[in-house]
Amino acid sequence: MTYRSHPVRRLCESPTADATVTLIVGTDGETEEADLRDRLPEGDGLEPLPYDSFRVTVPESVVADVCAVAGVTRVETANVIGTGDSGEDV
């Protein structure tokens, strides 16, 4: 089962029309970037991150679909992850 942060759960239930959200998508470690790119319903700028994760911006209307993608183990908003004082992901 895919872990979904509280904000992601709310987005799945009540997406805002014409709005986008940046997500951190964690994978099972076996899913390659190309596979994930092919499986995502739509989105911009799939960016590899440490710990088998990727950052992607998608329409809020497809967040539930992202959570259901094979190989995805967790989905959080990028704001939940946050940045440190240096502006780098922590």
mmCIF file of N, CA and C in Angstrom:
data_model
loop_
_atom_site.group_PDB
_atom_site.id
_atom_site.type_symbol
_atom_site.label_atom_id
_atom_site.label_comp_id
_atom_site.label_asym_id
_atom_site.label_seq_id
_atom_site.Cartn_x
_atom_site.Cartn_y
_atom_site.Cartn_z
ATOM 1 N N MET A 1 0.846 -1.185 0.000
ATOM 2 C CA MET A 1 0.000 0.000 0.000
ATOM 3 C C MET A 1 0.885 1.240 0.000
ATOM 4 N N THR A 2 0.516 2.224 -0.755
ATOM 5 C CA THR A 2 1.286 3.461 -0.879
ATOM 6 C C THR A 2 0.997 4.386 0.293
ATOM 7 N N TYR A 3 2.072 4.882 0.941
ATOM 8 C CA TYR A 3 1.906 5.892 1.985
ATOM 9 C C TYR A 3 1.552 7.218 1.317
ATOM 10 N N ARG A 4 0.535 7.889 1.825
ATOM 11 C CA ARG A 4 0.143 9.213 1.338
ATOM 12 C C ARG A 4 0.118 10.164 2.529
ATOM 13 N N SER A 5 0.831 11.274 2.424
ATOM 14 C CA SER A 5 0.811 12.263 3.503
ATOM 15 C C SER A 5 -0.603 12.844 3.617
ATOM 16 N N HIS A 6 -0.883 13.499 4.742
ATOM 17 C CA HIS A 6 -2.213 14.086 4.936
ATOM 18 C C HIS A 6 -2.592 15.059 3.821
ATOM 19 N N PRO A 7 -1.681 15.970 3.406
ATOM 20 C CA PRO A 7 -2.049 16.858 2.294
ATOM 21 C C PRO A 7 -2.368 16.092 1.005
ATOM 22 N N VAL A 8 -1.635 15.015 0.745
ATOM 23 C CA VAL A 8 -1.893 14.221 -0.462
ATOM 24 C C VAL A 8 -3.260 13.546 -0.361
ATOM 25 N N ARG A 9 -3.604 13.044 0.819
ATOM 26 C CA ARG A 9 -4.932 12.439 0.996
ATOM 27 C C ARG A 9 -6.034 13.444 0.682
ATOM 28 N N ARG A 10 -5.858 14.671 1.176
ATOM 29 C CA ARG A 10 -6.860 15.714 0.912
ATOM 30 C C ARG A 10 -6.932 16.034 -0.584
ATOM 31 N N LEU A 11 -5.768 16.073 -1.245
ATOM 32 C CA LEU A 11 -5.755 16.336 -2.692
ATOM 33 C C LEU A 11 -6.463 15.225 -3.467
ATOM 34 N N CYS A 12 -6.313 13.986 -3.019
ATOM 35 C CA CYS A 12 -6.985 12.866 -3.683
ATOM 36 C C CYS A 12 -8.502 12.998 -3.566
ATOM 37 N N GLU A 13 -8.962 13.475 -2.404
ATOM 38 C CA GLU A 13 -10.397 13.591 -2.159
ATOM 39 C C GLU A 13 -11.004 14.846 -2.779
ATOM 40 N N SER A 14 -10.249 15.953 -2.768
ATOM 41 C CA SER A 14 -10.801 17.237 -3.220
ATOM 42 C C SER A 14 -9.790 18.031 -4.035
ATOM 43 N N PRO A 15 -9.470 17.577 -5.238
ATOM 44 C CA PRO A 15 -8.519 18.341 -6.054
ATOM 45 C C PRO A 15 -9.131 19.658 -6.524
ATOM 46 N N THR A 16 -8.276 20.648 -6.670
ATOM 47 C CA THR A 16 -8.703 21.941 -7.196
ATOM 48 C C THR A 16 -8.534 21.922 -8.715
ATOM 49 N N ALA A 17 -9.589 22.301 -9.412
ATOM 50 C CA ALA A 17 -9.534 22.318 -10.880
ATOM 51 C C ALA A 17 -8.469 23.294 -11.355
ATOM 52 N N ASP A 18 -7.740 22.908 -12.362
ATOM 53 C CA ASP A 18 -6.719 23.747 -13.004
ATOM 54 C C ASP A 18 -5.547 24.112 -12.098
ATOM 55 N N ALA A 19 -5.385 23.419 -10.968
ATOM 56 C CA ALA A 19 -4.250 23.677 -10.075
ATOM 57 C C ALA A 19 -3.232 22.554 -10.228
ATOM 58 N N THR A 20 -1.975 22.870 -9.986
ATOM 59 C CA THR A 20 -0.918 21.862 -10.004
ATOM 60 C C THR A 20 -0.299 21.767 -8.620
ATOM 61 N N VAL A 21 0.403 20.673 -8.389
ATOM 62 C CA VAL A 21 1.081 20.449 -7.119
ATOM 63 C C VAL A 21 2.402 19.743 -7.406
ATOM 64 N N THR A 22 3.421 20.085 -6.630
ATOM 65 C CA THR A 22 4.709 19.405 -6.746
ATOM 66 C C THR A 22 4.767 18.320 -5.682
ATOM 67 N N LEU A 23 5.039 17.104 -6.138
ATOM 68 C CA LEU A 23 5.052 15.937 -5.265
ATOM 69 C C LEU A 23 6.445 15.341 -5.163
ATOM 70 N N ILE A 24 6.704 14.696 -4.038
ATOM 71 C CA ILE A 24 7.865 13.833 -3.881
ATOM 72 C C ILE A 24 7.322 12.411 -3.918
ATOM 73 N N VAL A 25 7.741 11.657 -4.916
ATOM 74 C CA VAL A 25 7.250 10.304 -5.146
ATOM 75 C C VAL A 25 8.367 9.327 -4.816
ATOM 76 N N GLY A 26 8.148 8.497 -3.805
ATOM 77 C CA GLY A 26 9.120 7.477 -3.432
ATOM 78 C C GLY A 26 8.805 6.173 -4.129
ATOM 79 N N THR A 27 9.849 5.454 -4.508
ATOM 80 C CA THR A 27 9.653 4.191 -5.225
ATOM 81 C C THR A 27 10.232 3.023 -4.438
ATOM 82 N N ASP A 28 9.990 1.841 -4.945
ATOM 83 C CA ASP A 28 10.433 0.616 -4.292
ATOM 84 C C ASP A 28 11.921 0.330 -4.476
ATOM 85 N N GLY A 29 12.634 1.197 -5.153
ATOM 86 C CA GLY A 29 14.065 0.998 -5.375
ATOM 87 C C GLY A 29 14.377 0.189 -6.614
ATOM 88 N N GLU A 30 13.381 -0.482 -7.149
ATOM 89 C CA GLU A 30 13.569 -1.271 -8.360
ATOM 90 C C GLU A 30 13.008 -0.560 -9.588
ATOM 91 N N THR A 31 12.210 0.456 -9.369
ATOM 92 C CA THR A 31 11.581 1.190 -10.462
ATOM 93 C C THR A 31 12.551 2.218 -11.016
ATOM 94 N N GLU A 32 12.837 2.135 -12.289
ATOM 95 C CA GLU A 32 13.753 3.062 -12.949
ATOM 96 C C GLU A 32 13.020 4.345 -13.332
ATOM 97 N N GLU A 33 13.789 5.413 -13.526
ATOM 98 C CA GLU A 33 13.206 6.702 -13.892
ATOM 99 C C GLU A 33 12.364 6.596 -15.164
ATOM 100 N N ALA A 34 12.871 5.909 -16.174
ATOM 101 C CA ALA A 34 12.138 5.779 -17.441
ATOM 102 C C ALA A 34 10.816 5.040 -17.234
ATOM 103 N N ASP A 35 10.830 4.000 -16.398
ATOM 104 C CA ASP A 35 9.596 3.264 -16.110
ATOM 105 C C ASP A 35 8.582 4.163 -15.419
ATOM 106 N N LEU A 36 9.051 4.922 -14.441
ATOM 107 C CA LEU A 36 8.159 5.813 -13.712
ATOM 108 C C LEU A 36 7.586 6.879 -14.637
ATOM 109 N N ARG A 37 8.435 7.415 -15.482
ATOM 110 C CA ARG A 37 7.989 8.444 -16.432
ATOM 111 C C ARG A 37 6.880 7.878 -17.340
ATOM 112 N N ASP A 38 7.034 6.632 -17.777
ATOM 113 C CA ASP A 38 6.029 6.003 -18.639
ATOM 114 C C ASP A 38 4.724 5.733 -17.896
ATOM 115 N N ARG A 39 4.812 5.468 -16.590
ATOM 116 C CA ARG A 39 3.632 5.085 -15.812
ATOM 117 C C ARG A 39 2.849 6.272 -15.259
ATOM 118 N N LEU A 40 3.511 7.413 -15.078
ATOM 119 C CA LEU A 40 2.810 8.572 -14.521
ATOM 120 C C LEU A 40 1.753 9.061 -15.500
ATOM 121 N N PRO A 41 0.570 9.426 -14.995
ATOM 122 C CA PRO A 41 -0.503 9.854 -15.890
ATOM 123 C C PRO A 41 -0.155 11.107 -16.677
ATOM 124 N N GLU A 42 0.504 12.057 -16.062
ATOM 125 C CA GLU A 42 1.017 13.254 -16.726
ATOM 126 C C GLU A 42 1.832 14.013 -15.690
ATOM 127 N N GLY A 43 2.651 14.915 -16.151
ATOM 128 C CA GLY A 43 3.461 15.674 -15.209
ATOM 129 C C GLY A 43 4.669 16.272 -15.883
ATOM 130 N N ASP A 44 5.270 17.208 -15.181
ATOM 131 C CA ASP A 44 6.426 17.921 -15.711
ATOM 132 C C ASP A 44 7.650 17.687 -14.846
ATOM 133 N N GLY A 45 8.781 17.609 -15.502
ATOM 134 C CA GLY A 45 10.068 17.657 -14.831
ATOM 135 C C GLY A 45 10.313 16.596 -13.794
ATOM 136 N N LEU A 46 10.217 15.350 -14.164
ATOM 137 C CA LEU A 46 10.549 14.280 -13.236
ATOM 138 C C LEU A 46 12.017 14.420 -12.873
ATOM 139 N N GLU A 47 12.294 14.773 -11.632
ATOM 140 C CA GLU A 47 13.655 15.052 -11.171
ATOM 141 C C GLU A 47 14.084 14.006 -10.143
ATOM 142 N N PRO A 48 15.157 13.261 -10.414
ATOM 143 C CA PRO A 48 15.634 12.273 -9.450
ATOM 144 C C PRO A 48 16.125 12.941 -8.166
ATOM 145 N N LEU A 49 15.815 12.317 -7.033
ATOM 146 C CA LEU A 49 16.251 12.761 -5.713
ATOM 147 C C LEU A 49 16.890 11.578 -4.996
ATOM 148 N N PRO A 50 17.558 11.810 -3.873
ATOM 149 C CA PRO A 50 18.115 10.693 -3.106
ATOM 150 C C PRO A 50 17.016 9.772 -2.557
ATOM 151 N N TYR A 51 17.427 8.610 -2.125
ATOM 152 C CA TYR A 51 16.554 7.644 -1.447
ATOM 153 C C TYR A 51 15.412 7.151 -2.327
ATOM 154 N N ASP A 52 15.717 6.830 -3.571
ATOM 155 C CA ASP A 52 14.724 6.255 -4.494
ATOM 156 C C ASP A 52 13.486 7.131 -4.627
ATOM 157 N N SER A 53 13.696 8.446 -4.722
ATOM 158 C CA SER A 53 12.592 9.400 -4.822
ATOM 159 C C SER A 53 12.734 10.281 -6.053
ATOM 160 N N PHE A 54 11.612 10.882 -6.437
ATOM 161 C CA PHE A 54 11.569 11.794 -7.568
ATOM 162 C C PHE A 54 10.646 12.957 -7.229
ATOM 163 N N ARG A 55 10.968 14.131 -7.762
ATOM 164 C CA ARG A 55 10.090 15.299 -7.651
ATOM 165 C C ARG A 55 9.399 15.459 -8.999
ATOM 166 N N VAL A 56 8.089 15.677 -8.954
ATOM 167 C CA VAL A 56 7.314 15.859 -10.180
ATOM 168 C C VAL A 56 6.163 16.824 -9.900
ATOM 169 N N THR A 57 5.829 17.635 -10.879
ATOM 170 C CA THR A 57 4.688 18.542 -10.777
ATOM 171 C C THR A 57 3.574 18.011 -11.665
ATOM 172 N N VAL A 58 2.401 17.825 -11.063
ATOM 173 C CA VAL A 58 1.254 17.258 -11.781
ATOM 174 C C VAL A 58 -0.003 18.077 -11.495
ATOM 175 N N PRO A 59 -1.013 17.954 -12.342
ATOM 176 C CA PRO A 59 -2.309 18.560 -12.015
ATOM 177 C C PRO A 59 -2.882 17.880 -10.763
ATOM 178 N N GLU A 60 -3.540 18.639 -9.910
ATOM 179 C CA GLU A 60 -4.130 18.055 -8.706
ATOM 180 C C GLU A 60 -5.118 16.945 -9.051
ATOM 181 N N SER A 61 -5.727 17.021 -10.212
ATOM 182 C CA SER A 61 -6.732 16.034 -10.616
ATOM 183 C C SER A 61 -6.163 14.631 -10.828
ATOM 184 N N VAL A 62 -4.843 14.479 -10.949
ATOM 185 C CA VAL A 62 -4.257 13.151 -11.178
ATOM 186 C C VAL A 62 -3.460 12.635 -9.980
ATOM 187 N N VAL A 63 -3.522 13.325 -8.842
ATOM 188 C CA VAL A 63 -2.745 12.898 -7.671
ATOM 189 C C VAL A 63 -3.135 11.480 -7.252
ATOM 190 N N ALA A 64 -4.415 11.160 -7.238
ATOM 191 C CA ALA A 64 -4.849 9.807 -6.869
ATOM 192 C C ALA A 64 -4.278 8.774 -7.835
ATOM 193 N N ASP A 65 -4.185 9.115 -9.111
ATOM 194 C CA ASP A 65 -3.611 8.205 -10.107
ATOM 195 C C ASP A 65 -2.123 7.989 -9.856
ATOM 196 N N VAL A 66 -1.412 9.043 -9.454
ATOM 197 C CA VAL A 66 0.017 8.915 -9.132
ATOM 198 C C VAL A 66 0.193 7.935 -7.976
ATOM 199 N N CYS A 67 -0.674 8.025 -6.975
ATOM 200 C CA CYS A 67 -0.585 7.134 -5.812
ATOM 201 C C CYS A 67 -0.786 5.666 -6.194
ATOM 202 N N ALA A 68 -1.483 5.413 -7.291
ATOM 203 C CA ALA A 68 -1.787 4.049 -7.718
ATOM 204 C C ALA A 68 -0.768 3.470 -8.702
ATOM 205 N N VAL A 69 0.256 4.225 -9.063
ATOM 206 C CA VAL A 69 1.245 3.760 -10.039
ATOM 207 C C VAL A 69 2.069 2.614 -9.444
ATOM 208 N N ALA A 70 2.250 1.550 -10.208
ATOM 209 C CA ALA A 70 3.059 0.414 -9.768
ATOM 210 C C ALA A 70 4.479 0.871 -9.458
ATOM 211 N N GLY A 71 5.007 0.430 -8.332
ATOM 212 C CA GLY A 71 6.365 0.782 -7.931
ATOM 213 C C GLY A 71 6.447 1.987 -7.021
ATOM 214 N N VAL A 72 5.355 2.748 -6.891
ATOM 215 C CA VAL A 72 5.336 3.914 -6.003
ATOM 216 C C VAL A 72 4.995 3.442 -4.595
ATOM 217 N N THR A 73 5.824 3.832 -3.626
ATOM 218 C CA THR A 73 5.614 3.413 -2.240
ATOM 219 C C THR A 73 5.169 4.545 -1.330
ATOM 220 N N ARG A 74 5.444 5.799 -1.709
ATOM 221 C CA ARG A 74 5.001 6.934 -0.894
ATOM 222 C C ARG A 74 4.847 8.164 -1.776
ATOM 223 N N VAL A 75 3.901 9.027 -1.387
ATOM 224 C CA VAL A 75 3.660 10.277 -2.100
ATOM 225 C C VAL A 75 3.434 11.365 -1.057
ATOM 226 N N GLU A 76 4.243 12.420 -1.148
ATOM 227 C CA GLU A 76 4.135 13.554 -0.238
ATOM 228 C C GLU A 76 4.216 14.831 -1.063
ATOM 229 N N THR A 77 3.687 15.925 -0.532
ATOM 230 C CA THR A 77 3.864 17.198 -1.222
ATOM 231 C C THR A 77 5.282 17.678 -0.967
ATOM 232 N N ALA A 78 5.830 18.408 -1.909
ATOM 233 C CA ALA A 78 7.194 18.914 -1.751
ATOM 234 C C ALA A 78 7.292 19.836 -0.548
ATOM 235 N N ASN A 79 6.212 20.532 -0.204
ATOM 236 C CA ASN A 79 6.221 21.422 0.954
ATOM 237 C C ASN A 79 6.388 20.665 2.259
ATOM 238 N N VAL A 80 5.915 19.422 2.328
ATOM 239 C CA VAL A 80 6.066 18.619 3.540
ATOM 240 C C VAL A 80 7.531 18.292 3.764
ATOM 241 N N ILE A 81 8.255 18.016 2.681
ATOM 242 C CA ILE A 81 9.669 17.691 2.789
ATOM 243 C C ILE A 81 10.444 18.916 3.235
ATOM 244 N N GLY A 82 10.146 20.073 2.652
ATOM 245 C CA GLY A 82 10.750 21.333 3.078
ATOM 246 C C GLY A 82 12.202 21.476 2.680
ATOM 247 N N THR A 83 12.730 22.654 2.991
ATOM 248 C CA THR A 83 14.134 22.940 2.726
ATOM 249 C C THR A 83 14.783 23.463 3.985
ATOM 250 N N GLY A 84 16.065 23.272 4.076
ATOM 251 C CA GLY A 84 16.822 23.782 5.214
ATOM 252 C C GLY A 84 17.208 25.236 4.997
ATOM 253 N N ASP A 85 17.970 25.801 5.928
ATOM 254 C CA ASP A 85 18.392 27.196 5.837
ATOM 255 C C ASP A 85 19.216 27.468 4.591
ATOM 256 N N SER A 86 19.931 26.462 4.112
ATOM 257 C CA SER A 86 20.786 26.660 2.949
ATOM 258 C C SER A 86 20.012 26.563 1.635
ATOM 259 N N GLY A 87 18.719 26.227 1.727
ATOM 260 C CA GLY A 87 17.910 26.098 0.524
ATOM 261 C C GLY A 87 18.007 24.736 -0.115
ATOM 262 N N GLU A 88 18.686 23.803 0.537
ATOM 263 C CA GLU A 88 18.811 22.451 0.012
ATOM 264 C C GLU A 88 17.762 21.562 0.661
ATOM 265 N N ASP A 89 17.344 20.518 -0.040
ATOM 266 C CA ASP A 89 16.417 19.562 0.550
ATOM 267 C C ASP A 89 17.061 18.914 1.756
ATOM 268 N N VAL A 90 16.269 18.719 2.783
ATOM 269 C CA VAL A 90 16.751 18.037 3.991
ATOM 270 C C VAL A 90 15.986 16.772 4.206
#
